[in-house]
mmCIF file of C-alpha atoms in Angstrom:
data_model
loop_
_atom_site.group_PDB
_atom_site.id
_atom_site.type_symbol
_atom_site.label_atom_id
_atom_site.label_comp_id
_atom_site.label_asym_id
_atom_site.label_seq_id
_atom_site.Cartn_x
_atom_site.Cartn_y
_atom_site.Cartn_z
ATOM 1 C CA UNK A 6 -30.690 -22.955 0.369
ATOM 2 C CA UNK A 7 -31.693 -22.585 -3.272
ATOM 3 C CA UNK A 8 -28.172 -24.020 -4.195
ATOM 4 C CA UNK A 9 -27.947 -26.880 -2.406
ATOM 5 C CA UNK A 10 -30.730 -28.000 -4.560
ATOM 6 C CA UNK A 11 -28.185 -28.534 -6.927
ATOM 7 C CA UNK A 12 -24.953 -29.123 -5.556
ATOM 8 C CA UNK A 13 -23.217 -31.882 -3.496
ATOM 9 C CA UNK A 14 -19.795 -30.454 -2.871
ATOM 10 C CA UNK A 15 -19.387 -28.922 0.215
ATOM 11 C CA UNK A 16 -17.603 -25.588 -1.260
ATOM 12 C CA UNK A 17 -17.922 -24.381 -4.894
ATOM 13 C CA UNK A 18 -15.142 -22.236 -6.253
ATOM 14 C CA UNK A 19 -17.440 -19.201 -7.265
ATOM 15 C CA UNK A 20 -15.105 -18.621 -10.342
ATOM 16 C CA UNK A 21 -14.728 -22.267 -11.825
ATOM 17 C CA UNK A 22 -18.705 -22.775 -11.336
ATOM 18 C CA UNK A 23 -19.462 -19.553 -13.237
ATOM 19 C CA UNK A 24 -17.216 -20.898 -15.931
ATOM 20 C CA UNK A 25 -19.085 -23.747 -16.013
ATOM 21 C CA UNK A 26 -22.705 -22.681 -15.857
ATOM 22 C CA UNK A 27 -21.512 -20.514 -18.658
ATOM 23 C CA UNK A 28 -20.474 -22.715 -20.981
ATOM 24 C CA UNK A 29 -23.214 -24.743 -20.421
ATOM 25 C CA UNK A 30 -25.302 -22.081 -21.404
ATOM 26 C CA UNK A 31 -23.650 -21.209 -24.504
ATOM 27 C CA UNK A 32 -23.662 -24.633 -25.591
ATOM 28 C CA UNK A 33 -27.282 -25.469 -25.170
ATOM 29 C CA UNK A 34 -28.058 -21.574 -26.933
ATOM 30 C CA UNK A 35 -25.605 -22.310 -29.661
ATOM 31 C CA UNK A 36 -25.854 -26.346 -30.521
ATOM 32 C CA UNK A 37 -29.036 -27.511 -28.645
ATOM 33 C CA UNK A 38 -29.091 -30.290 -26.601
ATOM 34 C CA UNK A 39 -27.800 -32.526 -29.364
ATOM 35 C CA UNK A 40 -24.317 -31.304 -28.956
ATOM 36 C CA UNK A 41 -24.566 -30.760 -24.815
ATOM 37 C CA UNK A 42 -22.593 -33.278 -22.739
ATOM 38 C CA UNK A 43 -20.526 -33.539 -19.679
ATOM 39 C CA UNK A 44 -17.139 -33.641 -22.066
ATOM 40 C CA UNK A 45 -17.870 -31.331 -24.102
ATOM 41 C CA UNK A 46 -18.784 -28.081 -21.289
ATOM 42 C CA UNK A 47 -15.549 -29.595 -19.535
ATOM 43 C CA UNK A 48 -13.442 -28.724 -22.499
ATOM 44 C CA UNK A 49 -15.624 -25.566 -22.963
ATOM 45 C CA UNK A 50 -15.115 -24.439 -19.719
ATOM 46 C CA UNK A 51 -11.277 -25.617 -18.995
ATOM 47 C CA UNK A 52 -12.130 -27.815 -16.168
ATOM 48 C CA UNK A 53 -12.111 -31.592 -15.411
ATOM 49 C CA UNK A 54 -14.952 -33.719 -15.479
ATOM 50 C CA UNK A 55 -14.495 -34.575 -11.885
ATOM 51 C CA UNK A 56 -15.443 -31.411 -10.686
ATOM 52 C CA UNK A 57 -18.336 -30.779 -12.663
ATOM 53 C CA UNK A 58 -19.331 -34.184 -11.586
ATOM 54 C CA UNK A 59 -18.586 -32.996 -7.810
ATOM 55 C CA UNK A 60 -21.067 -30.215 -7.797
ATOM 56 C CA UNK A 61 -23.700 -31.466 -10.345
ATOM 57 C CA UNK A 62 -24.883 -35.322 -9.458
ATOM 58 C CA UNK A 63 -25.343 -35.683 -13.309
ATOM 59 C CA UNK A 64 -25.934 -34.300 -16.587
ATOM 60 C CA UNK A 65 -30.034 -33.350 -15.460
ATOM 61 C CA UNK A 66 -28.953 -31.247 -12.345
ATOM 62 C CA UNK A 67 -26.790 -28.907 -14.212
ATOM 63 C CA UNK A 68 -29.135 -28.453 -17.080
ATOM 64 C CA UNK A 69 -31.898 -28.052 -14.253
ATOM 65 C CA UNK A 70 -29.615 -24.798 -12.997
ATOM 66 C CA UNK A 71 -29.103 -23.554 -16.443
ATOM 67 C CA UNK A 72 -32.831 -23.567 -16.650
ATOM 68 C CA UNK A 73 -33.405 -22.062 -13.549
ATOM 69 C CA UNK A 74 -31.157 -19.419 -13.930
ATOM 70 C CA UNK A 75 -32.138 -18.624 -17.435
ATOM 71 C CA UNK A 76 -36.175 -18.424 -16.623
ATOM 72 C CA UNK A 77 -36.201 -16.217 -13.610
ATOM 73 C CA UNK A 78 -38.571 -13.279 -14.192
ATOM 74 C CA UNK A 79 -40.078 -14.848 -17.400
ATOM 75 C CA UNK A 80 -42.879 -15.723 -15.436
ATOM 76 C CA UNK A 81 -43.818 -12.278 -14.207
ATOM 77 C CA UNK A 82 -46.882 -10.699 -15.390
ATOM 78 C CA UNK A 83 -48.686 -7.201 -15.221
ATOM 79 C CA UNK A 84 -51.763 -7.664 -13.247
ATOM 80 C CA UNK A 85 -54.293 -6.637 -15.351
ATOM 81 C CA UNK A 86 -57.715 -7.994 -13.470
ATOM 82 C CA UNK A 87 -58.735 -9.853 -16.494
ATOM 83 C CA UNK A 88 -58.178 -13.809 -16.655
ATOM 84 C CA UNK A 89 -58.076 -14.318 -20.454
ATOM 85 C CA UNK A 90 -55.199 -11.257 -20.666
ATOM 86 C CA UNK A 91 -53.223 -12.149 -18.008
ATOM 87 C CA UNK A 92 -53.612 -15.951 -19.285
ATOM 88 C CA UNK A 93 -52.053 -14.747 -22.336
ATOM 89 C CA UNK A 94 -49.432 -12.433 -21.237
ATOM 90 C CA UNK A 95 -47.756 -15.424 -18.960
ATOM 91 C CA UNK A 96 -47.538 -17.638 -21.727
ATOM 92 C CA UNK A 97 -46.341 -15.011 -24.269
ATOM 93 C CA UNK A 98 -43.908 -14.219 -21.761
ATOM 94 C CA UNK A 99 -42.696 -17.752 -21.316
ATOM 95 C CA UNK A 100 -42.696 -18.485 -24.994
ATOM 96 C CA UNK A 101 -40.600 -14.783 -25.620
ATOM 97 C CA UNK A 102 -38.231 -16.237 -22.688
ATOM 98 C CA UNK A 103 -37.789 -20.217 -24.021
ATOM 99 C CA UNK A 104 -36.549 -18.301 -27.535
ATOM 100 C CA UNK A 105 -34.676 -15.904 -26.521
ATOM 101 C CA UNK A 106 -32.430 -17.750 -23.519
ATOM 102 C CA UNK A 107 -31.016 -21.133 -23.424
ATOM 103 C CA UNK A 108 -34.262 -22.186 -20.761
ATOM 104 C CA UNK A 109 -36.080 -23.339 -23.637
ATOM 105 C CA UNK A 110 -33.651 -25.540 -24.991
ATOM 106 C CA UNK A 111 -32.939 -26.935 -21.339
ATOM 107 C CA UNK A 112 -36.313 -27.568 -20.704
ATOM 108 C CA UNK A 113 -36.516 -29.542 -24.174
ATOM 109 C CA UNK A 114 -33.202 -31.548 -22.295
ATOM 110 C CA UNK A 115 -34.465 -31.834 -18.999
ATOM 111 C CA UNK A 116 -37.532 -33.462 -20.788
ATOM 112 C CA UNK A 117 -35.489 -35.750 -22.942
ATOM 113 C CA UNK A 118 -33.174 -36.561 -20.057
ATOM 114 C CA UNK A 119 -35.929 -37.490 -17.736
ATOM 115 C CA UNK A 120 -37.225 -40.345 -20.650
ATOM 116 C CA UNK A 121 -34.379 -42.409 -19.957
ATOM 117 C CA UNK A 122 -32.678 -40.824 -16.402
ATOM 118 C CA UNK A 123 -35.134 -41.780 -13.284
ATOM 119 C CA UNK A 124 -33.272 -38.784 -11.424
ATOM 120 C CA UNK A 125 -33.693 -36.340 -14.211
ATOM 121 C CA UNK A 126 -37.436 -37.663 -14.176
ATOM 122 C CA UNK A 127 -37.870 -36.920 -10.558
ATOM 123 C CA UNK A 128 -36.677 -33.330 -10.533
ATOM 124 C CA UNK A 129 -39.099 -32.667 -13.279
ATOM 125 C CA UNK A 130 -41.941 -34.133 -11.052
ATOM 126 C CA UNK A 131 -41.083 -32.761 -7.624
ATOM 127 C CA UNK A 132 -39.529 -29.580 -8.515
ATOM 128 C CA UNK A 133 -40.088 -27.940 -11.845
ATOM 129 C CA UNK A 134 -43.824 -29.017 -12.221
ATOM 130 C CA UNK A 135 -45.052 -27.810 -8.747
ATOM 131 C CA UNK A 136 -42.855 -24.790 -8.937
ATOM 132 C CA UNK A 137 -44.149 -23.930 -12.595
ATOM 133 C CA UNK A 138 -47.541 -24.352 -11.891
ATOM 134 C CA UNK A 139 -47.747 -21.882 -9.126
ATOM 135 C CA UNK A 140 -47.596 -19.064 -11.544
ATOM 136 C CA UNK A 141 -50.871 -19.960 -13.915
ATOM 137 C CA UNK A 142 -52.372 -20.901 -10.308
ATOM 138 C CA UNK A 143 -52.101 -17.567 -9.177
ATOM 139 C CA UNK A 144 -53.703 -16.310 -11.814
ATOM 140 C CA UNK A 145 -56.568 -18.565 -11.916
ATOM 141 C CA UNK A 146 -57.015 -18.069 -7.778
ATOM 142 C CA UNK A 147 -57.248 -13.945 -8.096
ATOM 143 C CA UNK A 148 -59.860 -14.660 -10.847
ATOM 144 C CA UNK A 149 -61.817 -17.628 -8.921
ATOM 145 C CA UNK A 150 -61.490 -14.890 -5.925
ATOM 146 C CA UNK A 151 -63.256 -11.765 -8.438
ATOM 147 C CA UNK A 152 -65.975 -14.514 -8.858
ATOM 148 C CA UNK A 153 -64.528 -14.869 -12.286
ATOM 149 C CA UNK A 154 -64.289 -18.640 -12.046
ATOM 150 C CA UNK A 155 -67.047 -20.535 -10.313
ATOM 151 C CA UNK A 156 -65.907 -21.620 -6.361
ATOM 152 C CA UNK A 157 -66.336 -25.530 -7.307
ATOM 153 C CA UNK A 158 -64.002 -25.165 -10.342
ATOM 154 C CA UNK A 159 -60.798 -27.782 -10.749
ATOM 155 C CA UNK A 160 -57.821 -24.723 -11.087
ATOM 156 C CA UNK A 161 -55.370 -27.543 -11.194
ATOM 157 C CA UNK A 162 -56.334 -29.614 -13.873
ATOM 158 C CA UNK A 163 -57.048 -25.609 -15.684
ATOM 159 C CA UNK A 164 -53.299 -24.912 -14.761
ATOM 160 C CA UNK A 165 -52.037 -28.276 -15.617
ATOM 161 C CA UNK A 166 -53.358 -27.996 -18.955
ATOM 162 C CA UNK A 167 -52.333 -24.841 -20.181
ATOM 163 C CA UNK A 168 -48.644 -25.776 -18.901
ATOM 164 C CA UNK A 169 -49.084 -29.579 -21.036
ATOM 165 C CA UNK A 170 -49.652 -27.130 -23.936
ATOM 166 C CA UNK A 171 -46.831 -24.953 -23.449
ATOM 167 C CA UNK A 172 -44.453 -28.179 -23.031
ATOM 168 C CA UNK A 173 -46.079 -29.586 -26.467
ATOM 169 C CA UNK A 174 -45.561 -26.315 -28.648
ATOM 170 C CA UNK A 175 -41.928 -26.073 -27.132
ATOM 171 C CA UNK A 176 -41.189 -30.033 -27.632
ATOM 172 C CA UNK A 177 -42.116 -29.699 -31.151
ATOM 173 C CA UNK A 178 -40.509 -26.612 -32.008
ATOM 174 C CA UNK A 179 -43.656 -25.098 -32.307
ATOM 175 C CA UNK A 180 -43.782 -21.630 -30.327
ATOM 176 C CA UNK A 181 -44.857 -19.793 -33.425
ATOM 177 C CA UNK A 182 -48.278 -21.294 -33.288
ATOM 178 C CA UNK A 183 -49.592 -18.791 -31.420
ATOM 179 C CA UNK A 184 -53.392 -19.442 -32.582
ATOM 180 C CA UNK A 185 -53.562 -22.548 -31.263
ATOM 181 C CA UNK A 186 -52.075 -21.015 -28.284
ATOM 182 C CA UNK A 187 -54.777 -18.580 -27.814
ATOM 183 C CA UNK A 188 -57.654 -20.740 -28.950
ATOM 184 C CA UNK A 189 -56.820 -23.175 -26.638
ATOM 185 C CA UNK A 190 -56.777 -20.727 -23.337
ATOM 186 C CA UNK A 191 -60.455 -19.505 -24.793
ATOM 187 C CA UNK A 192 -61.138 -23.277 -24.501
ATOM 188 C CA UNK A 193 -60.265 -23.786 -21.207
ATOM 189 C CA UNK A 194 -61.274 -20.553 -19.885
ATOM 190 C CA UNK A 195 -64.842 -20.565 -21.066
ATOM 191 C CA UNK A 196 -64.989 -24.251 -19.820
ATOM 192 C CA UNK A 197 -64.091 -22.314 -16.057
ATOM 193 C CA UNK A 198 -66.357 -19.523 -16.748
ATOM 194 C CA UNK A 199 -69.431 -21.600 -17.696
ATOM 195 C CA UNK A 200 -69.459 -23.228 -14.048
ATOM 196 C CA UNK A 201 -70.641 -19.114 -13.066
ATOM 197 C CA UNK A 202 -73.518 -19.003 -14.774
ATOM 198 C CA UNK A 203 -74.606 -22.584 -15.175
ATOM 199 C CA UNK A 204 -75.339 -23.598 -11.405
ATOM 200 C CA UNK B 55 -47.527 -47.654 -49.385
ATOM 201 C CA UNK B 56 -47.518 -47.825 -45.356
ATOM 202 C CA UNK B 57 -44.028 -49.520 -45.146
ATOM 203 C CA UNK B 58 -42.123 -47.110 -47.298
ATOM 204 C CA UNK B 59 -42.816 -44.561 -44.709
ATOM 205 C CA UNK B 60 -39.909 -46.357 -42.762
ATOM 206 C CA UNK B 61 -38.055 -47.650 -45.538
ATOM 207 C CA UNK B 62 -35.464 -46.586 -47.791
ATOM 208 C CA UNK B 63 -33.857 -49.989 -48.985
ATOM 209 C CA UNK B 64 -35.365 -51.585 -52.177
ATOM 210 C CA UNK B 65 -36.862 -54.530 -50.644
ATOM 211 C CA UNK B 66 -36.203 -56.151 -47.013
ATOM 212 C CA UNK B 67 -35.643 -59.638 -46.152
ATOM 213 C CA UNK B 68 -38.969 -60.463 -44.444
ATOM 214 C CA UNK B 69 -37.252 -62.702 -41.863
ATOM 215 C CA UNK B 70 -34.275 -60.605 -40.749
ATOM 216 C CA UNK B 71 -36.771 -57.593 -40.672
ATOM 217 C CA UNK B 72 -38.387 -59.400 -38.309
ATOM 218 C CA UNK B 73 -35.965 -60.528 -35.853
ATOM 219 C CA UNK B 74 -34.879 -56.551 -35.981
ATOM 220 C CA UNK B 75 -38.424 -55.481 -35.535
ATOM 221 C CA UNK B 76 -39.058 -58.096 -32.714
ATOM 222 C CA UNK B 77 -35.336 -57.058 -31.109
ATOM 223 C CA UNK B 78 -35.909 -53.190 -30.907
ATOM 224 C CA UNK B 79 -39.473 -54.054 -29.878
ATOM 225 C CA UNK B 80 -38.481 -56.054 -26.740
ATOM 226 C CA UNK B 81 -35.510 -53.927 -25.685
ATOM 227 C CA UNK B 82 -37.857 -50.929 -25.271
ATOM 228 C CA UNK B 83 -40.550 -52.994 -23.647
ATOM 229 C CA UNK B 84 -38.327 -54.391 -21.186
ATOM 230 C CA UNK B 85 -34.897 -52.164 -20.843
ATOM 231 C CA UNK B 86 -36.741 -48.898 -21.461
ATOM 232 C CA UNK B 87 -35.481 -46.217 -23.728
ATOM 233 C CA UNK B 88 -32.123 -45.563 -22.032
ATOM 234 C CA UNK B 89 -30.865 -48.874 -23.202
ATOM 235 C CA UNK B 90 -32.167 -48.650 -27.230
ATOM 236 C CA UNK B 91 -29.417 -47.979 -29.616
ATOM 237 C CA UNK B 92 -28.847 -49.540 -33.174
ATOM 238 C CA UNK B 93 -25.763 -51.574 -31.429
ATOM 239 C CA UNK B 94 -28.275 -52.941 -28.982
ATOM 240 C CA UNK B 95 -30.539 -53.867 -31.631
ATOM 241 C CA UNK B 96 -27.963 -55.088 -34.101
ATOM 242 C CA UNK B 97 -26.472 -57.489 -30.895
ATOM 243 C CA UNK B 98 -29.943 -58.848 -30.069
ATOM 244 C CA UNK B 99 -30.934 -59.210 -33.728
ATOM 245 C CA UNK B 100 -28.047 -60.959 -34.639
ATOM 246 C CA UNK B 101 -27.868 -58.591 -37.716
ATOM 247 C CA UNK B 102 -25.044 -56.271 -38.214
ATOM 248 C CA UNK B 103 -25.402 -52.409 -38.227
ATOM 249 C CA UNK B 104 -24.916 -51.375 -41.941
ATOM 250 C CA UNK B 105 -27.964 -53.741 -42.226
ATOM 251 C CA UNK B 106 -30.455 -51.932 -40.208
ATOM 252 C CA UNK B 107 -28.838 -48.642 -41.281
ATOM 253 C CA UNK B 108 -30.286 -49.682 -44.946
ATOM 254 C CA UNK B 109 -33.730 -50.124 -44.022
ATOM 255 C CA UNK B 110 -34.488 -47.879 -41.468
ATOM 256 C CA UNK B 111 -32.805 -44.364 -42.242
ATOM 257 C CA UNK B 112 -32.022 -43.530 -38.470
ATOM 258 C CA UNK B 113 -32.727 -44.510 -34.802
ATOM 259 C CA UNK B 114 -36.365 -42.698 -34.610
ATOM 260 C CA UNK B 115 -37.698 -44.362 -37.734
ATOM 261 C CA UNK B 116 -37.295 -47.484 -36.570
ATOM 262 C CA UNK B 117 -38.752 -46.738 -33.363
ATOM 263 C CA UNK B 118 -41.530 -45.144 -35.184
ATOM 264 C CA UNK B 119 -42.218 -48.702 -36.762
ATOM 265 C CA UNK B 120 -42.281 -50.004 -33.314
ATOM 266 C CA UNK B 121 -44.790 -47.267 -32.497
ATOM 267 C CA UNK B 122 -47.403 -47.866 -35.321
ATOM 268 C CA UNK B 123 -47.247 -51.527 -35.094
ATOM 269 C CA UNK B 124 -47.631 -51.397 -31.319
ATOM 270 C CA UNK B 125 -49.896 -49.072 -31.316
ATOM 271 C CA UNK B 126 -52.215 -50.610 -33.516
ATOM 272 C CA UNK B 127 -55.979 -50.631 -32.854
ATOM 273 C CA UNK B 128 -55.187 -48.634 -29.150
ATOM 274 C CA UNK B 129 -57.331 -45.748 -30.411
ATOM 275 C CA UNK B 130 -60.502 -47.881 -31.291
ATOM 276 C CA UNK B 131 -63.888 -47.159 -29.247
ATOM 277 C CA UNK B 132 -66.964 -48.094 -28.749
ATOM 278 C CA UNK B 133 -69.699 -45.196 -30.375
ATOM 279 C CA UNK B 134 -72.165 -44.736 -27.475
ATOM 280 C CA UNK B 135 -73.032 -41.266 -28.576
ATOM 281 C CA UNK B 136 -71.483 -39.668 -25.231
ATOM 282 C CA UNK B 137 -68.918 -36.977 -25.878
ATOM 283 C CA UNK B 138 -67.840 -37.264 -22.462
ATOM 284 C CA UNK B 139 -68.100 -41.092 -22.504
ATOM 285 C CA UNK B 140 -66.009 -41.531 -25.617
ATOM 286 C CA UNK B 141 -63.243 -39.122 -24.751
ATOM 287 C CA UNK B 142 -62.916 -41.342 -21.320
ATOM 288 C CA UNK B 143 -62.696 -43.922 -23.595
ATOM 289 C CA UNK B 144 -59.975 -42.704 -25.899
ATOM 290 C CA UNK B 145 -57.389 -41.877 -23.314
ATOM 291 C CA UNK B 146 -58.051 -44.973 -21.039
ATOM 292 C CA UNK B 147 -57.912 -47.213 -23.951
ATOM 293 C CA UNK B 148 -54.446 -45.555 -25.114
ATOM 294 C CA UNK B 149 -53.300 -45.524 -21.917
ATOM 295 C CA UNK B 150 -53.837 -49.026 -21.011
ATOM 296 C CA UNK B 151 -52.116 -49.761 -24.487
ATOM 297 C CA UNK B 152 -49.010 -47.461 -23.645
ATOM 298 C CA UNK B 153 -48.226 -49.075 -20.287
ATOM 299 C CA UNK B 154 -48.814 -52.647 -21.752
ATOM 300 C CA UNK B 155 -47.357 -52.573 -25.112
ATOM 301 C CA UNK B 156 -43.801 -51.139 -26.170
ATOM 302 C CA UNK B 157 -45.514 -47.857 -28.036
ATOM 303 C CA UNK B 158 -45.522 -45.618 -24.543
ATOM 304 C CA UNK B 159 -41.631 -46.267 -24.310
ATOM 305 C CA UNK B 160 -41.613 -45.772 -27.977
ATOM 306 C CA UNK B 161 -43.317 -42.813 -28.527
ATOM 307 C CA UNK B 162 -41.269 -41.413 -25.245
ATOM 308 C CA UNK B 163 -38.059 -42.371 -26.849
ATOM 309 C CA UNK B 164 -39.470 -40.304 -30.837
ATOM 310 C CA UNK B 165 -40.078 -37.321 -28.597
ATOM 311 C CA UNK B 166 -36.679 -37.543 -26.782
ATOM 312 C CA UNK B 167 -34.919 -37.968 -29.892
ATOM 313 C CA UNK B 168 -36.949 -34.719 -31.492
ATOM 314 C CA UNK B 169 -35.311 -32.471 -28.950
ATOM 315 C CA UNK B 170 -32.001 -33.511 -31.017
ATOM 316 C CA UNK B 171 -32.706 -34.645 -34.384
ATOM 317 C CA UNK B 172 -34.675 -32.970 -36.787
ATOM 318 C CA UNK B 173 -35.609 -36.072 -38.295
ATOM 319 C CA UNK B 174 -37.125 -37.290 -35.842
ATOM 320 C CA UNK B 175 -38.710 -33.683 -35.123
ATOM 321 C CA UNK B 176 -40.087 -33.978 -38.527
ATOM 322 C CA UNK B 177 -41.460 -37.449 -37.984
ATOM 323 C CA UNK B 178 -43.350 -35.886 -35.043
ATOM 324 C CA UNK B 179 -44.623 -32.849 -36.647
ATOM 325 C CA UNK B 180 -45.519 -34.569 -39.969
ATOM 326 C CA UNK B 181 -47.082 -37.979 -39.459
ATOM 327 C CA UNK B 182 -47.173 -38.876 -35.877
ATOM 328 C CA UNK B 183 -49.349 -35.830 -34.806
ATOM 329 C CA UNK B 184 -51.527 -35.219 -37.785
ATOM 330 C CA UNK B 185 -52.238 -38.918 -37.845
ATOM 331 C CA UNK B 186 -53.176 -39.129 -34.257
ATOM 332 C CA UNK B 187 -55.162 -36.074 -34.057
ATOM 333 C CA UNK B 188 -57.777 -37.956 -36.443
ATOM 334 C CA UNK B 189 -59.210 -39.578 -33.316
ATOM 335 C CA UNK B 190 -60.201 -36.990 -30.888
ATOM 336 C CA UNK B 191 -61.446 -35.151 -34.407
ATOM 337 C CA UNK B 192 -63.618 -38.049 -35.020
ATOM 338 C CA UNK B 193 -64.885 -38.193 -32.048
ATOM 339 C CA UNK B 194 -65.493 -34.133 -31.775
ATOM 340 C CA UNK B 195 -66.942 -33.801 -35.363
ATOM 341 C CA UNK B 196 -70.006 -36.444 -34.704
ATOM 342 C CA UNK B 197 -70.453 -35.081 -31.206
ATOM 343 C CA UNK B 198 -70.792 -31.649 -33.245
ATOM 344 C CA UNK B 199 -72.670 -32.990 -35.558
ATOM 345 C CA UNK B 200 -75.168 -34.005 -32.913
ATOM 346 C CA UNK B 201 -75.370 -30.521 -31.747
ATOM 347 C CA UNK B 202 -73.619 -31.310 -28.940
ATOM 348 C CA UNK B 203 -70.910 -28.543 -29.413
ATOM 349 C CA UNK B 204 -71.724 -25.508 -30.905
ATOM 350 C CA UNK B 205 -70.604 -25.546 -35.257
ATOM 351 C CA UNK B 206 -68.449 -22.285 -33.948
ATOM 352 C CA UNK B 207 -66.359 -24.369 -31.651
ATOM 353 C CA UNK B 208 -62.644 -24.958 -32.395
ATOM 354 C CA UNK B 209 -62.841 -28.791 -32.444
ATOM 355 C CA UNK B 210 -59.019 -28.631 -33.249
ATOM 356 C CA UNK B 211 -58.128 -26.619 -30.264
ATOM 357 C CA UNK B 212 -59.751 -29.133 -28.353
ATOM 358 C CA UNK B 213 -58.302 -32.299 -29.577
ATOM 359 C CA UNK B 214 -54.585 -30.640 -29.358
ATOM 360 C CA UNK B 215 -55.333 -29.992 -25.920
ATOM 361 C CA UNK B 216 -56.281 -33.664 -24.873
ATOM 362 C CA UNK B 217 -53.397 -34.720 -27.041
ATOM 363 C CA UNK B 218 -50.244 -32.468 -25.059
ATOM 364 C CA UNK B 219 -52.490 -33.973 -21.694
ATOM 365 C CA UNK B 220 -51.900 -37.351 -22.707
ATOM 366 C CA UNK B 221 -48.473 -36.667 -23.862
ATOM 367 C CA UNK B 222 -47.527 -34.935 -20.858
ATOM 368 C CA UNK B 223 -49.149 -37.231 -18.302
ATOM 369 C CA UNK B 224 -46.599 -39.849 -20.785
ATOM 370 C CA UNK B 225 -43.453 -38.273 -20.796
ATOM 371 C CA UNK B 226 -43.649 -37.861 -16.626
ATOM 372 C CA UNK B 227 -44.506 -41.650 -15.991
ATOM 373 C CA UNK B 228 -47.809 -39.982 -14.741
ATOM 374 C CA UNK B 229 -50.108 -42.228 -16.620
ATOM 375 C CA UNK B 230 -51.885 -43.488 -13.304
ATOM 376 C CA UNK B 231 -53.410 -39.770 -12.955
ATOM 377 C CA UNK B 232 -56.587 -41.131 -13.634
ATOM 378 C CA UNK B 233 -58.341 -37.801 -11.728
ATOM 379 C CA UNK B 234 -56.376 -35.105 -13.324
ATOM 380 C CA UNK B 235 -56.933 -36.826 -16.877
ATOM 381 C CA UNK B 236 -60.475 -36.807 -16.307
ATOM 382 C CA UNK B 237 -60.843 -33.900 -14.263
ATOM 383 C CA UNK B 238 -58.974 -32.027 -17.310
ATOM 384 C CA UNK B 239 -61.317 -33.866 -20.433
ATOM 385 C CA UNK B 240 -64.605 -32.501 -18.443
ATOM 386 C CA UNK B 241 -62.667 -28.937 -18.512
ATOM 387 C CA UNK B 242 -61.959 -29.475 -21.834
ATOM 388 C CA UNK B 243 -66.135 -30.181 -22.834
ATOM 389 C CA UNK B 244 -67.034 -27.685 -20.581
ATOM 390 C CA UNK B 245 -65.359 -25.126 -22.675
ATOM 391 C CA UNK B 246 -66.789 -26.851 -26.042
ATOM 392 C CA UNK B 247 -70.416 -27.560 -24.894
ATOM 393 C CA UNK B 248 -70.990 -24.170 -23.389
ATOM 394 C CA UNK B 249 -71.134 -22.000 -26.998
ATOM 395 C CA UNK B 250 -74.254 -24.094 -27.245
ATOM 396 C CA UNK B 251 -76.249 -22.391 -24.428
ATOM 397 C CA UNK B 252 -74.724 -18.855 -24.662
ATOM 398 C CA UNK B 253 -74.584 -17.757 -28.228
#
């Protein structure tokens, strides 16, 4: 189910693919995105281009696996009860997780990709967006549902912006600037908190 | 002074500058950024490569050209005293100028190239965002100075946050999300105007 997300072949050799996603990972750790391409995780890898090409459409969907693969669990959070924590742990969490794997530097392809790829484009809009977004949701719905947040507050545009900000500090190399990171979720929380006690 | 931000050759031949200028411009506008290399331009231009090579130092610095001369007077508003009504302003103003000049594709194709040249990276994080950043400001300083936001208020928090919205609403051919954009600016006051009720 989750695979065929990325795959078109009908069977993957399990030993081949690993090869692959592995290199691919190495790669985008090691060089960055400058250096990734088809060729070079073929030679990396010791397979053809043809069968890369067989179970990733194109460049975008294997990076997209890479990225998936690399960012599971960075998302998860301690739940603490308290909006402006748990606001901060999830992004601390995501920014500790970009460094330290090769998601960050996929995401920072993916994004590039999908400025001049219409497919790489579309998996950012219906797949990673919506699925991203879920987690900062969650958080703002348990506080909204505390009485935290006001009922007739916008949690999507709340969500969407602290995940625009993320993208920004990671597209310009900027995950150090962890002020700005904090002073901006003070921002946008006290412009959902005011809603509870201005009726 | 403004040119040599772009230039590294002694002096340019106005006319052949021009036909490179007006080349590169209409390739983004009409092939998008996929199709923009210095081969393209060279072809179109009629110029040859080591040519463009000496006035423009790489690929993003002559699409940063392309970007401030497009993007010329996109950020100018009318003062009607309104924090909210200016903001509106700002982003529908640059957004209208984004789809219908070649300095959304432009500033799409800088940001692609920062996620693999630090050049470009540099450009980014040295001139394109400080410079930018004035606006918002401007328009957050008088609204302070009104009274309208509290003098505590992290005006610069605020701007970078409308920035990465516009960026991001950019980069994901979004710029038609009229709701979210506004939805996310009256957040975005919300969180600025309230220090001036509860101290």
């Amino acid at each position: 189910m989750e695979r065929s997300r990325y795959s078109i072949g009908p069977v993957r050799n399990p030993q081949s693919q690993r090869a692959v996603i592995d290199a691919a990972t190495t790669l985008l750790r090691t060089d960055g995105y400058a250096a990734f391409s088809i060729d070079a995780v073929a030679r990396r890898a010791g397979a053809s281009k043809p069968t890369i090409y067989r179970w990733w459409k194109h460049k975008a969907g294997l990076i997209h696996e890479i990225f998936d693969t690399e960012s599971e669990n960075l998302l998860s959070i301690e739940e603490t009860g308290c909006l402006r924590d748990e606001l901060h742990q999830l992004c601390r969490n995501l920014f500790t997780g970009w460094r330290d794997t090769a998601s960050g530097m996929a995401l920072r392809g993916l994004i590039a990709e999908a400025q001049q790829d219409p497919r790489a484009l579309a998996l950012l809009k219906d797949e990673i967006i919506p699925f991203r977004l879920q987690y900062p949701m969650r958080v703002l719905e348990r506080a909204q549902k505390r009485g935290d947040i006001a009922p007739s507050r916008d949690l999507h545009a709340a969500a969407r912006l602290l995940m625009t900000l993320n993208w920004h500090l990671l597209l310009t190399d900027s995950l150090e600037e962890d002020e700005l990171l904090l002073a901006s979720i003070d921002l946008v929380i006290d412009g959902l908190v005011v809603g509870t006690t201005t009726p």
